Amino acid sequence: MVDIVGFCLSFVSFFGIYAILTLSLNLEYGFGGQPNFGQALFYGMGAFVTAILTSNLLLILTHQHLENICTISSLVERETIATSNPSVTLLAWAISGITSIVVGAILGFIASYPALRVKEEWYLAMVLLVAAQIFVIVFRYNTRLGCGFDGIAGISNPFSWLVSLTPINSPVIPNLVYSAIILLFTYLCFVLTERLTNSPFGRLLKSVRDDWLASSTLGKNVNKIRTQVMIIGSSMASLAGWLYVYYIGVANTEDYTSTFTFSIWVMMILGGFANNRGAVVGAFFITALDRFTLIGSTLLQAYFPGFNPNIISYSKYLLESLLLLLLLVFRPKGIMKEGVILTPAYRLFSLRMGEKKNERNYS
Amino acid sequence: MLNWLLGSIVRSIFESGIFLMVSIGLTLTLAVVKLPNFAHAEFITIGAYTTLIVTQFLPNNLPFALIASFLISGLIAIVVHQLAYKPLIKRRSSLYILVLASFAVAQFLRYTVFILASIGGMLSAHPLINVVPVLYIAGQALTNIYLLTLLLAILSAVFLFFFKFTLIGKSMRAISSNQALAQLSGINTERAINVMWILAGGLAGVGGSMLSPYVTVTPALGFNLLLEIFAVVIFGGLTSFIGTILGSLIMGFAENSLMDFLNIYFSVPYTYTPLIPFSLIIIVLLIKPTGFGLSYSVSRALKQRLIRTQSR
């Protein structure tokens, strides 16, 4: 009764999206020292920009008159376009992706303004948290911007036209393709952050995190590097929002609350502070917790009709917070410790050391 | 024509009283242990649920409910401090880690309440307390809960004002300015901090139980008030006593009178009410991060602590 293939695909997709978010938070906080408690703002902004742009673009590109994107008729219209018109769908997908990344970068630039301005840095956490809440409230209650409480629905998978082309005629194919694309983007983000953090930029980032005063006395522009890291991190979060909206099919403010920001923090702390591999591992574990509690609650609901399935989802949050508390108290460095920066000189050094070790072993 | 004004002023004063009772505790926490405690609002929820449970067994027994919610939220505050915050503070974790830990504590308490309430079937409930109009001023009915809230808010403010002249209040102030020195001069810092947590948690719990007859009690009751309480405290400059009183008055009036005004004359829907405290926080933090309170000494101490943890 449990759809195994669907479960695996959803697991992979959620893992990819959470991994991108965790990598971006790790870049901002783990390496850059900017406590971004408003990660959901950038993520949600990417998602809403994607949803609004896609639903308008699909109608514009097929030369139909523009109507309110919230009505059921326009929703049905969009879904028929997505299944029948590959070129328009893919074009809208690409344009909305690029736009959401750009919007994320601009937002990151704006968010770095208070980061430079407030010196007590938990104020920055507070400002970003509040900004994320403002975003949620505006999009939840403003029916003109984001269709209000129900969110913008009807964003189909950009590969749903594959269904009619393939002989199996099943919705598994587009989901499979889209999950693969999410994983590809996750890999790209991983490579990007790995390259960035192992470069002189990464070393400067770490030095600013550890002692911004010292690095500014050495002539480094602390404000510039903080702005840069916020821009890169938030555009990555917006990218994740873009991928997520096309995966889930609806942009609803329920997904972008501060509770979600908190679970990204749990992933980061669990995996390891300032360690990209650790971030991916942490995202994997929390995705597993997330998906298995979901499947557990549906199973329990099926077998015990009297059982309240909400209790399982509540206990997911309970477990998350308990896990974080235990980690902070007993293992603040997470699963993987912060590694060294792999500069070319260090690579050569470790290679030589390895050779020497081998020589010693042979002799 | 100005009938709405009187009604909204009455509501504003009530909400200011609630804000005052709740946020004084947060001010104390910020002053003594220098911790922006995001779990503070959960004590409101705990207080409201304690009132709910007590009045189920003893309907209309408000004094007993108040004492119970004071004690239970105070005790939970102490337990939270001993289990979660104390080890972290002892290890001199950075301030962000403490903020994150307080987030985790908040979520833990909130979802514990969620699970217990959904087992007990109390996810949204009303306590069995009679709200009776006692006094009429210019056509506005003032209920018994209303008057009691004002009385308690003023009493707690006066109590805390004079509390700083007592021995334990003095030791709290000593800890607030320099904990190591206070400990060296023989002050029992452990006891003073525990008393501080009882007061902080307990006052928030009492605030929650006074709020409970007027709202639907849900496990997210406190969480929805969290940023408003922070707005009050940030406006007051984090640790200033007078600033907190000022901030709670401003928050109360802004959320009721100003919102009514905007709704009537500019037809701004009431769902946008939370935007007022949010914009207040952002504006105060960006323009005048020291707040509009009077004492700056402790915010300086907070800054010093940050510098200390950063340089490590």
XYZ file of C-alpha atoms in Angstrom:
675
model
C 0.000 0.000 0.000
C 2.966 2.272 0.403
C 4.217 3.474 -2.941
C 7.894 2.478 -2.721
C 9.053 4.218 -5.898
C 7.182 7.395 -5.013
C 8.631 7.328 -1.536
C 12.181 6.939 -2.825
C 11.712 9.750 -5.340
C 10.272 12.098 -2.726
C 13.096 11.167 -0.384
C 15.703 11.975 -3.012
C 14.040 15.256 -3.981
C 13.604 16.481 -0.423
C 17.134 15.422 0.410
C 18.492 17.401 -2.526
C 16.551 20.540 -1.639
C 17.383 20.366 2.060
C 21.026 19.722 1.225
C 21.164 22.892 -0.894
C 19.599 24.885 1.942
C 21.960 23.420 4.513
C 24.969 24.098 2.300
C 23.897 27.696 1.908
C 23.344 28.140 5.649
C 26.672 26.478 6.322
C 28.359 28.887 3.957
C 26.707 31.836 5.704
C 26.994 30.771 9.326
C 29.559 27.977 9.418
C 32.133 29.721 7.274
C 30.978 33.333 7.271
C 29.674 33.680 10.811
C 26.470 35.403 9.715
C 23.638 33.954 11.836
C 20.915 33.727 9.228
C 17.738 33.038 11.199
C 15.731 34.116 8.171
C 16.730 31.363 5.773
C 13.045 30.681 5.106
C 12.695 34.222 3.757
C 15.144 33.632 0.906
C 13.848 30.142 0.293
C 10.236 31.319 0.306
C 10.986 34.341 -1.819
C 12.533 32.113 -4.471
C 9.487 29.882 -4.297
C 6.951 32.702 -4.584
C 8.814 34.501 -7.355
C 8.889 31.208 -9.245
C 5.210 30.529 -8.683
C 4.012 33.990 -9.667
C 6.295 34.230 -12.669
C 5.532 30.745 -13.955
C 1.794 31.097 -13.713
C 1.868 34.394 -15.577
C 4.498 33.319 -18.120
C 2.684 30.149 -19.165
C -0.347 32.215 -20.115
C 1.621 35.037 -21.737
C 3.803 32.744 -23.835
C 0.782 30.877 -25.201
C -0.811 34.212 -26.186
C -3.719 33.962 -23.848
C -5.209 36.909 -22.082
C -3.929 37.397 -18.579
C -6.319 36.587 -15.782
C -6.178 36.197 -12.049
C -3.712 33.389 -11.379
C -5.662 32.215 -8.344
C -8.806 31.042 -10.116
C -9.483 27.358 -10.720
C -9.889 27.901 -14.460
C -6.423 29.417 -14.816
C -5.031 26.582 -12.717
C -6.538 23.999 -15.085
C -5.284 26.041 -18.035
C -1.733 25.978 -16.691
C -1.817 22.254 -16.146
C -2.970 21.569 -19.698
C -0.209 23.812 -21.064
C 2.362 21.980 -18.943
C 1.299 18.591 -20.274
C 0.963 19.614 -23.928
C 3.497 22.349 -24.660
C 7.097 21.313 -23.798
C 8.930 24.330 -25.157
C 6.832 26.906 -23.308
C 6.967 24.926 -20.075
C 10.724 24.533 -20.164
C 11.200 28.184 -21.096
C 9.065 29.311 -18.154
C 10.965 26.923 -15.914
C 14.338 28.332 -16.956
C 13.282 31.993 -16.829
C 11.723 31.637 -13.382
C 14.840 29.848 -12.160
C 17.180 32.589 -13.309
C 14.871 35.279 -11.952
C 14.551 33.641 -8.564
C 18.320 33.328 -8.249
C 18.687 37.014 -9.134
C 15.960 37.992 -6.668
C 17.675 35.915 -3.995
C 20.953 37.684 -4.664
C 19.299 41.099 -4.433
C 17.571 40.111 -1.194
C 20.864 38.867 0.191
C 22.431 42.193 -0.657
C 19.605 43.994 1.153
C 19.873 41.638 4.119
C 23.585 42.270 4.415
C 22.835 45.933 5.072
C 21.768 45.316 8.684
C 24.592 42.787 8.940
C 27.067 45.567 8.379
C 25.158 48.046 10.408
C 24.408 46.254 13.696
C 27.449 45.400 15.718
C 25.770 43.206 18.311
C 25.299 40.289 16.034
C 22.296 38.616 17.593
C 20.467 41.720 16.431
C 21.165 40.537 12.900
C 19.578 37.193 13.773
C 16.583 39.063 15.180
C 16.232 41.341 12.140
C 16.363 38.434 9.713
C 13.912 36.391 11.791
C 11.489 39.293 11.847
C 11.929 39.891 8.120
C 11.034 36.257 7.473
C 7.905 36.618 9.610
C 6.922 39.781 7.738
C 7.264 37.869 4.477
C 5.004 35.086 5.780
C 2.332 37.494 6.996
C 2.298 39.609 3.852
C 2.048 36.626 1.534
C -0.437 34.795 3.722
C -2.978 37.579 4.069
C -2.513 39.521 0.873
C -4.753 37.879 -1.699
C -3.386 39.906 -4.581
C 0.281 38.983 -4.111
C 0.247 35.314 -3.354
C -3.348 34.074 -3.512
C -3.636 34.321 0.259
C -3.936 31.377 2.577
C -4.222 28.613 -0.026
C -1.078 29.593 -1.866
C -0.416 29.547 -5.591
C -1.289 26.087 -6.846
C -0.997 24.399 -10.217
C 2.750 24.621 -10.851
C 3.214 21.311 -12.622
C 6.394 19.363 -12.992
C 8.262 20.918 -15.956
C 8.662 17.448 -17.483
C 5.055 16.346 -17.221
C 4.780 16.384 -21.022
C 7.033 13.294 -20.967
C 4.055 11.228 -19.823
C 2.409 11.189 -23.233
C 5.709 10.616 -25.065
C 6.839 7.522 -23.206
C 5.251 4.096 -23.742
C 4.631 3.417 -20.027
C 2.339 6.418 -19.684
C 2.938 6.885 -15.993
C 3.706 10.009 -13.952
C 6.783 8.270 -12.533
C 8.928 9.276 -15.536
C 8.732 13.077 -15.101
C 9.178 12.710 -11.360
C 12.246 10.566 -11.949
C 13.706 13.104 -14.367
C 12.961 15.988 -12.020
C 14.490 14.222 -9.020
C 17.607 13.593 -11.078
C 17.726 17.284 -11.930
C 17.371 18.245 -8.274
C 20.258 15.936 -7.421
C 22.299 17.464 -10.236
C 21.721 20.949 -8.824
C 22.608 19.691 -5.344
C 25.855 18.305 -6.705
C 26.591 21.598 -8.459
C 25.947 23.542 -5.247
C 28.155 21.142 -3.336
C 30.995 21.561 -5.820
C 30.517 25.335 -5.775
C 30.668 25.599 -1.989
C 33.552 23.145 -1.806
C 35.541 25.129 -4.362
C 34.625 28.436 -2.711
C 35.538 27.385 0.799
C 38.824 25.808 -0.253
C 39.906 28.955 -2.046
C 41.481 32.165 -0.704
C 37.899 33.426 -0.440
C 37.123 30.631 2.013
C 40.185 31.365 4.086
C 39.269 35.036 4.252
C 35.726 34.051 5.230
C 36.980 31.929 8.097
C 39.322 34.636 9.275
C 36.472 37.170 9.301
C 34.332 34.720 11.245
C 37.008 34.065 13.839
C 38.234 37.613 14.275
C 36.925 40.315 11.997
C 39.030 42.941 13.732
C 42.275 41.117 12.989
C 41.422 40.576 9.340
C 40.417 44.201 8.916
C 43.725 45.329 10.393
C 45.413 43.164 7.745
C 43.713 45.257 5.101
C 40.831 42.947 4.260
C 37.448 44.464 3.477
C 35.265 42.785 6.093
C 32.016 44.383 4.967
C 32.560 43.365 1.375
C 33.163 39.732 2.229
C 30.088 39.631 4.464
C 27.966 41.078 1.667
C 29.383 38.577 -0.800
C 28.697 35.587 1.405
C 25.126 36.715 2.077
C 24.535 37.159 -1.663
C 25.875 33.719 -2.547
C 24.070 32.005 0.325
C 20.713 33.599 -0.284
C 20.789 33.006 -4.018
C 21.438 29.344 -3.263
C 18.452 29.311 -0.919
C 16.297 30.907 -3.629
C 17.480 28.254 -6.058
C 16.252 25.642 -3.597
C 12.905 27.439 -3.422
C 12.629 27.358 -7.201
C 13.333 23.608 -7.285
C 10.930 22.985 -4.419
C 7.957 24.802 -5.942
C 8.201 22.843 -9.182
C 8.500 19.665 -7.173
C 5.629 20.212 -4.751
C 3.368 22.120 -7.167
C 2.189 24.824 -4.787
C 3.731 27.854 -3.115
C 2.165 28.066 0.320
C 3.450 30.194 3.189
C 3.029 27.236 5.577
C 6.280 25.792 4.201
C 8.366 28.891 4.871
C 7.851 29.613 8.557
C 10.523 30.025 11.209
C 9.971 26.407 12.242
C 11.425 25.381 8.904
C 14.412 27.694 9.353
C 14.973 25.981 12.650
C 15.088 22.552 11.033
C 17.705 23.771 8.557
C 19.753 24.868 11.554
C 19.315 21.413 13.060
C 20.601 19.859 9.832
C 23.630 22.138 9.839
C 24.539 21.603 13.486
C 23.945 17.864 13.197
C 26.119 17.461 10.155
C 28.954 19.625 11.261
C 29.796 23.228 11.603
C 31.828 24.586 8.641
C 31.981 21.255 6.860
C 30.268 20.847 3.507
C 30.192 17.048 3.570
C 28.782 17.267 7.071
C 26.013 19.570 5.871
C 24.956 17.008 3.283
C 25.038 14.215 5.848
C 22.966 16.270 8.303
C 20.434 17.043 5.589
C 20.234 13.314 4.835
C 19.447 12.371 8.431
C 16.829 15.060 8.960
C 15.201 14.218 5.612
C 15.031 10.614 6.752
C 13.376 11.704 10.006
C 10.981 13.921 8.084
C 9.973 11.348 5.458
C 9.737 8.378 7.802
C 7.551 10.224 10.302
C 5.282 11.211 7.398
C 5.014 7.640 6.174
C 4.629 6.433 9.751
C 1.693 8.736 10.352
C -0.082 7.610 7.154
C 0.494 3.957 8.064
C -0.772 4.472 11.599
C -3.792 6.281 10.282
C -4.534 3.350 7.977
C -4.231 0.658 10.634
C -5.528 2.517 13.695
C -8.338 4.800 12.538
C -8.825 6.253 16.000
C -5.227 7.402 16.286
C -4.543 11.078 15.870
C -1.879 11.281 13.114
C -0.886 14.782 14.174
C 0.870 13.376 17.214
C 3.495 11.801 14.963
C 4.180 15.058 13.165
C 4.342 16.872 16.501
C 6.819 14.356 17.792
C 8.950 14.956 14.709
C 9.422 18.558 15.806
C 9.926 17.387 19.369
C 12.645 14.971 18.263
C 14.316 17.648 16.153
C 14.551 20.087 19.035
C 15.652 17.404 21.477
C 18.322 16.290 19.025
C 19.585 19.833 18.675
C 19.712 20.373 22.433
C 21.595 17.132 22.987
C 23.993 18.002 20.173
C 24.645 21.484 21.516
C 25.269 20.216 25.023
C 27.217 17.047 24.290
C 28.651 17.333 20.785
C 28.659 20.946 19.599
C 30.872 20.160 16.598
C 28.349 17.824 14.981
C 29.021 14.515 13.248
C 31.909 15.753 11.140
C 34.462 18.140 12.541
C 35.589 21.262 10.779
C 38.294 20.234 8.355
C 41.415 21.971 7.135
C 41.351 24.138 4.044
C 42.664 22.182 1.109
C 45.074 24.689 -0.381
C 47.403 23.436 -3.135
C 50.326 23.646 -0.732
C 48.471 21.577 1.846
C 47.578 19.016 -0.813
C 51.225 18.707 -1.772
C 52.194 18.519 1.885
C 49.721 15.768 2.658
C 50.784 13.903 -0.464
C 54.403 14.035 0.669
C 53.473 12.994 4.170
C 51.519 10.088 2.741
C 54.538 9.032 0.664
C 56.807 9.212 3.675
C 54.363 7.149 5.678
C 54.271 4.615 2.897
C 58.071 4.519 2.770
C 58.193 3.940 6.472
C 55.660 1.166 6.123
C 57.634 -0.523 3.398
C 60.997 -0.317 5.129
C -18.238 58.890 16.784
C -15.272 58.315 19.031
C -16.932 55.328 20.655
C -14.358 52.983 19.133
C -11.595 55.030 20.700
C -12.769 54.426 24.269
C -13.172 50.711 23.652
C -9.771 50.419 22.028
C -8.119 52.404 24.817
C -9.611 49.993 27.338
C -8.258 47.034 25.354
C -4.890 48.754 24.909
C -4.456 49.176 28.636
C -5.300 45.525 29.211
C -2.797 44.355 26.634
C -0.145 46.703 27.990
C -0.608 45.102 31.387
C -0.177 41.630 29.926
C 2.895 42.718 27.957
C 4.389 44.312 31.039
C 3.956 41.196 33.163
C 5.408 38.961 30.498
C 8.290 41.067 29.268
C 9.637 42.081 32.672
C 10.766 38.472 33.021
C 12.604 38.625 29.721
C 14.280 41.861 30.821
C 15.469 40.108 33.968
C 16.819 37.182 31.952
C 18.657 39.495 29.616
C 20.106 41.443 32.524
C 21.198 38.598 34.765
C 22.181 35.696 32.514
C 22.516 37.812 29.332
C 20.526 35.375 27.272
C 17.963 36.378 24.623
C 15.589 33.647 25.681
C 13.352 32.766 22.742
C 11.672 30.151 24.919
C 10.292 32.867 27.177
C 6.969 33.007 25.367
C 6.355 29.314 25.976
C 5.883 30.073 29.671
C 2.761 32.007 28.655
C 1.387 28.874 27.020
C 2.264 26.810 30.060
C 0.566 29.308 32.364
C -2.553 29.375 30.215
C -2.758 25.579 30.113
C -2.213 25.334 33.857
C -5.140 27.699 34.343
C -7.178 25.605 31.959
C -6.483 22.390 33.849
C -6.921 23.901 37.304
C -10.245 25.498 36.426
C -11.478 22.190 35.036
C -11.263 20.770 38.540
C -11.943 23.953 40.509
C -14.105 26.232 38.337
C -13.652 29.935 38.960
C -10.911 29.405 41.497
C -8.682 32.083 40.041
C -6.241 32.653 42.945
C -5.340 28.986 43.066
C -4.914 28.899 39.293
C -2.633 31.921 39.411
C -0.420 30.434 42.112
C -0.286 27.116 40.268
C 0.692 28.702 36.972
C 3.318 30.884 38.673
C 4.895 27.878 40.352
C 4.713 25.505 37.394
C 6.116 27.906 34.823
C 8.772 29.051 37.287
C 9.821 25.467 37.983
C 9.945 24.640 34.286
C 12.113 27.713 33.774
C 14.553 26.504 36.430
C 14.653 22.998 34.946
C 15.298 24.411 31.478
C 18.108 26.550 32.830
C 19.737 23.697 34.706
C 19.501 21.186 31.870
C 20.030 23.279 28.773
C 21.403 26.750 29.357
C 23.740 26.197 32.279
C 26.042 23.675 30.574
C 26.235 25.930 27.527
C 26.956 29.072 29.536
C 29.532 27.173 31.570
C 31.317 26.161 28.371
C 31.202 29.816 27.245
C 29.389 29.010 24.030
C 28.871 31.882 21.660
C 25.712 33.907 21.858
C 24.302 32.399 18.663
C 24.578 28.931 20.113
C 22.638 30.130 23.161
C 19.994 31.708 20.914
C 19.751 28.479 18.959
C 19.470 26.463 22.175
C 16.658 28.707 23.354
C 14.918 28.140 20.011
C 15.280 24.412 20.576
C 13.908 24.701 24.108
C 10.967 26.739 22.807
C 10.167 24.164 20.179
C 10.563 21.327 22.658
C 8.177 22.910 25.176
C 5.702 23.921 22.475
C 5.423 20.514 20.909
C 5.304 18.798 24.280
C 2.271 20.948 24.997
C 0.920 20.124 21.526
C 1.201 16.372 22.147
C -0.219 16.523 25.661
C -3.061 18.788 24.559
C -3.981 16.629 21.597
C -4.020 13.550 23.849
C -6.174 15.404 26.364
C -8.378 16.927 23.656
C -7.558 20.529 24.583
C -5.999 21.827 21.382
C -8.270 24.848 21.517
C -10.167 25.487 24.701
C -11.448 28.135 27.077
C -10.874 28.100 30.825
C -13.894 27.972 33.115
C -13.577 31.466 34.513
C -16.504 33.821 34.816
C -15.762 37.147 33.210
C -18.171 39.576 34.891
C -18.390 43.300 34.285
C -17.706 45.071 37.549
C -17.304 48.712 36.699
C -18.640 50.984 34.008
C -16.571 53.957 32.899
C -18.094 56.086 30.134
C -20.133 53.180 28.908
C -17.189 50.800 28.811
C -17.559 47.664 30.900
C -14.486 46.769 32.930
C -14.521 43.110 33.925
C -13.104 41.496 37.026
C -10.286 39.863 35.040
C -9.460 43.224 33.514
C -9.110 44.948 36.866
C -7.172 42.041 38.335
C -4.769 42.099 35.396
C -4.081 45.786 35.847
C -3.626 45.279 39.575
C -1.218 42.376 39.044
C 0.769 44.220 36.394
C 1.200 47.257 38.623
C 1.978 45.062 41.623
C 4.618 43.087 39.776
C 6.222 46.257 38.470
C 6.268 47.813 41.942
C 7.491 44.558 43.472
C 10.353 44.282 41.018
C 11.185 47.936 41.470
C 11.633 47.478 45.194
C 13.051 44.002 44.758
C 16.356 45.396 43.597
C 16.944 46.860 47.030
C 16.636 43.492 48.766
C 19.627 41.258 49.336
C 18.835 38.849 46.519
C 17.995 41.720 44.198
C 21.324 43.307 44.976
C 23.129 40.049 44.279
C 21.274 39.808 40.969
C 22.494 43.244 40.048
C 26.009 42.242 41.043
C 25.791 39.160 38.826
C 24.457 41.280 36.030
C 27.446 43.574 36.061
C 30.163 40.997 36.721
C 29.379 37.400 37.499
C 32.890 36.244 38.325
C 33.443 39.095 40.732
C 30.060 38.502 42.359
C 30.941 34.867 42.879
C 34.321 35.815 44.308
C 32.777 38.165 46.830
C 30.763 35.336 48.271
C 27.414 35.826 46.600
C 25.457 32.643 46.104
C 25.068 33.162 42.356
C 23.381 29.815 41.844
C 20.546 30.711 44.201
C 20.133 34.212 42.800
C 19.935 32.897 39.252
C 17.372 30.289 40.272
C 15.249 32.969 41.935
C 15.580 35.020 38.761
C 14.302 32.140 36.636
C 11.359 31.534 38.991
C 10.410 35.204 38.726
C 10.895 35.343 34.955
C 9.025 32.154 34.180
C 6.413 32.676 36.850
C 5.463 36.189 35.788
C 5.133 35.047 32.191
C 2.946 32.173 33.370
C 0.726 34.546 35.346
C 0.482 36.728 32.251
C -0.656 33.693 30.291
C -3.300 32.763 32.820
C -4.649 36.327 32.885
C -4.761 36.301 29.089
C -6.514 32.929 28.875
C -10.138 34.029 29.551
C -9.987 36.472 26.648
C -8.467 34.305 23.928
C -8.728 30.755 22.677
C -6.009 28.804 24.415
C -3.908 26.905 21.875
C -0.387 25.486 22.209
C 0.845 28.217 19.845
C -0.541 30.996 22.067
C 2.809 32.042 23.448
C 4.751 31.509 20.242
C 2.484 33.966 18.445
C 3.311 36.577 21.084
C 7.060 35.917 21.027
C 8.161 38.638 18.663
C 5.810 41.163 20.241
C 7.461 40.570 23.606
C 10.843 40.963 21.972
C 9.631 44.172 20.373
C 8.716 45.497 23.826
C 12.073 44.535 25.277
C 14.116 45.793 22.341
C 12.241 49.060 22.389
C 13.093 49.403 26.061
C 16.764 48.771 25.461
C 16.840 45.103 26.548
C 17.514 45.549 30.230
C 15.971 48.801 31.272
C 13.068 48.574 33.687
C 11.491 51.910 32.779
C 12.081 51.169 29.116
C 10.106 47.946 29.381
C 7.151 49.735 30.978
C 7.296 52.327 28.220
C 7.635 49.667 25.565
C 4.678 47.637 26.796
C 2.480 50.727 26.866
C 3.518 51.604 23.327
C 3.010 48.045 22.097
C -0.411 47.809 23.736
C -1.610 51.075 22.254
C -0.064 50.447 18.843
C -1.653 47.033 18.516
C -5.112 48.193 19.541
C -5.737 51.914 19.253
C -3.453 52.521 16.294
C -4.681 49.392 14.536
C -8.325 50.370 15.099
C -7.561 53.803 13.743
C -5.861 52.375 10.666
C -8.676 49.913 10.176
C -11.437 52.505 10.391
C -9.863 55.296 8.400
C -7.546 53.439 6.018
C -9.277 50.019 6.024
C -6.115 48.102 6.857
C -7.209 44.553 7.764
C -6.559 43.320 11.298
C -4.537 40.382 10.004
C -1.669 42.796 9.454
C -1.458 43.645 13.173
C 1.798 41.660 13.701
C 3.513 43.913 11.193
C 3.494 46.706 13.810
C 5.812 45.008 16.331
C 7.926 43.594 13.504
C 8.552 46.943 11.917
C 9.164 48.383 15.385
C 11.909 45.801 15.987
C 13.584 46.464 12.661
C 13.401 50.223 13.000
C 14.712 50.268 16.575
C 17.530 47.830 15.828
C 18.647 49.704 12.756
C 18.273 53.248 14.037
C 18.841 53.129 17.763
C 19.938 49.646 18.846
C 20.340 50.743 22.444
C 16.603 51.247 22.675
C 14.727 54.004 24.358
C 15.297 52.871 27.926
C 17.503 54.541 30.439
C 20.194 52.096 31.479
C 22.851 51.158 29.003
C 25.301 49.466 31.331
C 24.111 45.935 30.706
C 23.841 46.185 26.973
C 27.475 47.161 27.142
C 28.177 44.045 29.192
C 26.385 41.990 26.550
C 28.597 43.490 23.898
C 31.698 42.731 25.936
C 30.621 39.124 26.278
C 30.188 38.914 22.540
C 33.647 40.318 21.956
C 35.042 37.825 24.452
C 33.419 34.867 22.778
C 34.399 36.085 19.348
C 38.029 36.516 20.176
C 38.278 32.924 21.332
